[in-house]
Amino acid sequence: MTKKKLLNKIVDCLLDKKAMEINLIDVKKLTSLTDTFIVCSSDSEPQTKAIMNHVTDSLSEDKIKPLHIEGHENLKWVLIDYADIVINIFDRETREYYSIERLWADAKIDKIKESYET
């Protein structure tokens, strides 16, 4: 699957589960950690869990497995690492505290509304 299709599929999964304030942060020219950070918010721990499960289940149907998942124990900040794409699912308070977008202010940030196609 191309990176473009993978990004589209992930964003569709986030939108399916009503993730909010979805931002794609293109960091490939700024770090070797990853190419794209996806940042979104959820209203509750059950919603965070639903978003995480929907993304991982949908991608596993295409034989795409995360390298690592962090934060699934407390569901305040869940990080799903797919190497070139790292997904961050925050509760609102934690997202505000860490302000990831501010840390990567030099990056190109795409704010996703109700649909997305790269």
Coordinates of C-alpha atoms in Angstrom, one line a residue:
M1 CA 0.0 0.0 0.0
T2 CA 1.4 3.4 -0.9
K3 CA 2.0 5.9 1.9
K4 CA -0.7 8.2 0.4
K5 CA -3.3 5.3 0.5
L6 CA -2.2 4.4 4.0
L7 CA -2.6 8.0 5.2
N8 CA -6.1 8.2 3.6
K9 CA -7.1 4.9 5.3
I10 CA -5.9 6.0 8.7
V11 CA -7.7 9.3 8.4
D12 CA -10.9 7.5 7.3
C13 CA -10.6 5.3 10.4
L14 CA -10.2 8.3 12.7
L15 CA -13.2 10.0 11.1
D16 CA -15.3 6.8 11.4
K17 CA -14.8 6.9 15.2
K18 CA -15.4 10.7 15.4
A19 CA -11.8 11.7 16.3
M20 CA -11.6 15.4 16.6
E21 CA -9.0 18.1 15.6
I22 CA -7.1 15.8 13.3
N23 CA -3.8 17.2 12.1
L24 CA -1.3 15.7 9.8
I25 CA 2.2 17.0 10.6
D26 CA 4.8 16.5 7.8
V27 CA 8.1 16.2 9.6
K28 CA 10.2 14.2 7.1
K29 CA 12.5 17.2 6.4
L30 CA 12.8 17.9 10.2
T31 CA 13.5 14.6 11.8
S32 CA 14.5 11.0 11.1
L33 CA 12.0 9.7 13.6
T34 CA 9.1 9.4 11.1
D35 CA 7.7 11.2 8.0
T36 CA 4.3 12.1 9.4
F37 CA 2.7 12.5 12.8
I38 CA -1.0 12.3 12.9
V39 CA -2.5 14.0 16.0
C40 CA -6.1 13.8 17.0
S41 CA -8.3 14.1 20.1
S42 CA -11.1 12.1 21.7
D43 CA -13.7 12.9 24.3
S44 CA -13.3 9.8 26.5
E45 CA -11.3 6.7 27.3
P46 CA -13.8 4.5 25.5
Q47 CA -13.6 6.6 22.4
T48 CA -9.8 6.6 22.5
K49 CA -9.9 2.8 22.8
A50 CA -12.4 2.6 19.9
I51 CA -10.2 4.8 17.7
M52 CA -7.1 2.8 18.5
N53 CA -8.8 -0.6 17.9
H54 CA -10.4 0.6 14.6
V55 CA -7.1 1.8 13.2
T56 CA -5.1 -1.3 14.2
D57 CA -7.9 -3.7 13.1
S58 CA -8.5 -2.0 9.7
L59 CA -4.8 -1.9 8.9
S60 CA -4.2 -5.5 10.0
E61 CA -6.8 -6.5 7.4
D62 CA -4.2 -5.3 4.9
K63 CA -1.4 -7.1 6.8
I64 CA 0.0 -3.8 8.2
K65 CA 1.0 -4.2 11.8
P66 CA 2.2 -1.4 14.1
L67 CA 5.9 -1.6 15.3
H68 CA 4.8 -0.4 18.7
I69 CA 1.8 0.8 20.6
E70 CA 2.2 2.9 23.8
G71 CA -0.3 4.3 26.2
H72 CA -3.1 1.7 25.8
E73 CA -3.0 1.1 29.5
N74 CA -4.2 4.6 30.6
L75 CA -5.7 5.9 27.3
K76 CA -4.7 9.5 27.9
W77 CA -2.2 9.5 25.1
V78 CA -2.0 6.5 22.8
L79 CA 0.9 6.4 20.3
I80 CA 0.7 3.9 17.4
D81 CA 3.9 3.6 15.5
Y82 CA 3.8 2.5 11.8
A83 CA 7.4 3.7 11.1
D84 CA 6.7 6.3 8.4
I85 CA 3.5 7.3 10.1
V86 CA 3.0 7.8 13.9
I87 CA -0.5 8.2 15.2
N88 CA -1.1 10.1 18.5
I89 CA -4.6 9.9 20.0
F90 CA -5.0 12.3 23.0
D91 CA -7.6 13.2 25.5
R92 CA -8.2 16.9 25.3
E93 CA -6.3 17.8 28.5
T94 CA -3.2 15.8 27.6
R95 CA -3.1 17.2 24.1
E96 CA -3.3 20.7 25.4
Y97 CA -0.5 20.0 27.9
Y98 CA 1.9 18.5 25.4
S99 CA 1.0 20.8 22.5
I100 CA 2.6 18.6 19.9
E101 CA 1.7 21.0 17.0
R102 CA 3.7 23.8 18.7
L103 CA 6.7 21.5 19.0
W104 CA 6.7 20.9 15.3
A105 CA 5.7 24.5 14.3
D106 CA 8.2 24.5 11.5
A107 CA 6.5 21.5 9.8
K108 CA 3.7 21.6 7.3
I109 CA 0.4 20.9 9.2
D110 CA -2.8 19.8 7.4
K111 CA -5.9 20.2 9.4
I112 CA -8.5 17.6 8.5
K113 CA -12.1 18.5 8.5
E114 CA -14.8 15.9 7.6
S115 CA -13.0 14.1 4.8
Y116 CA -9.5 13.8 3.4
E117 CA -7.7 12.9 0.2
T118 CA -4.0 13.4 -0.3

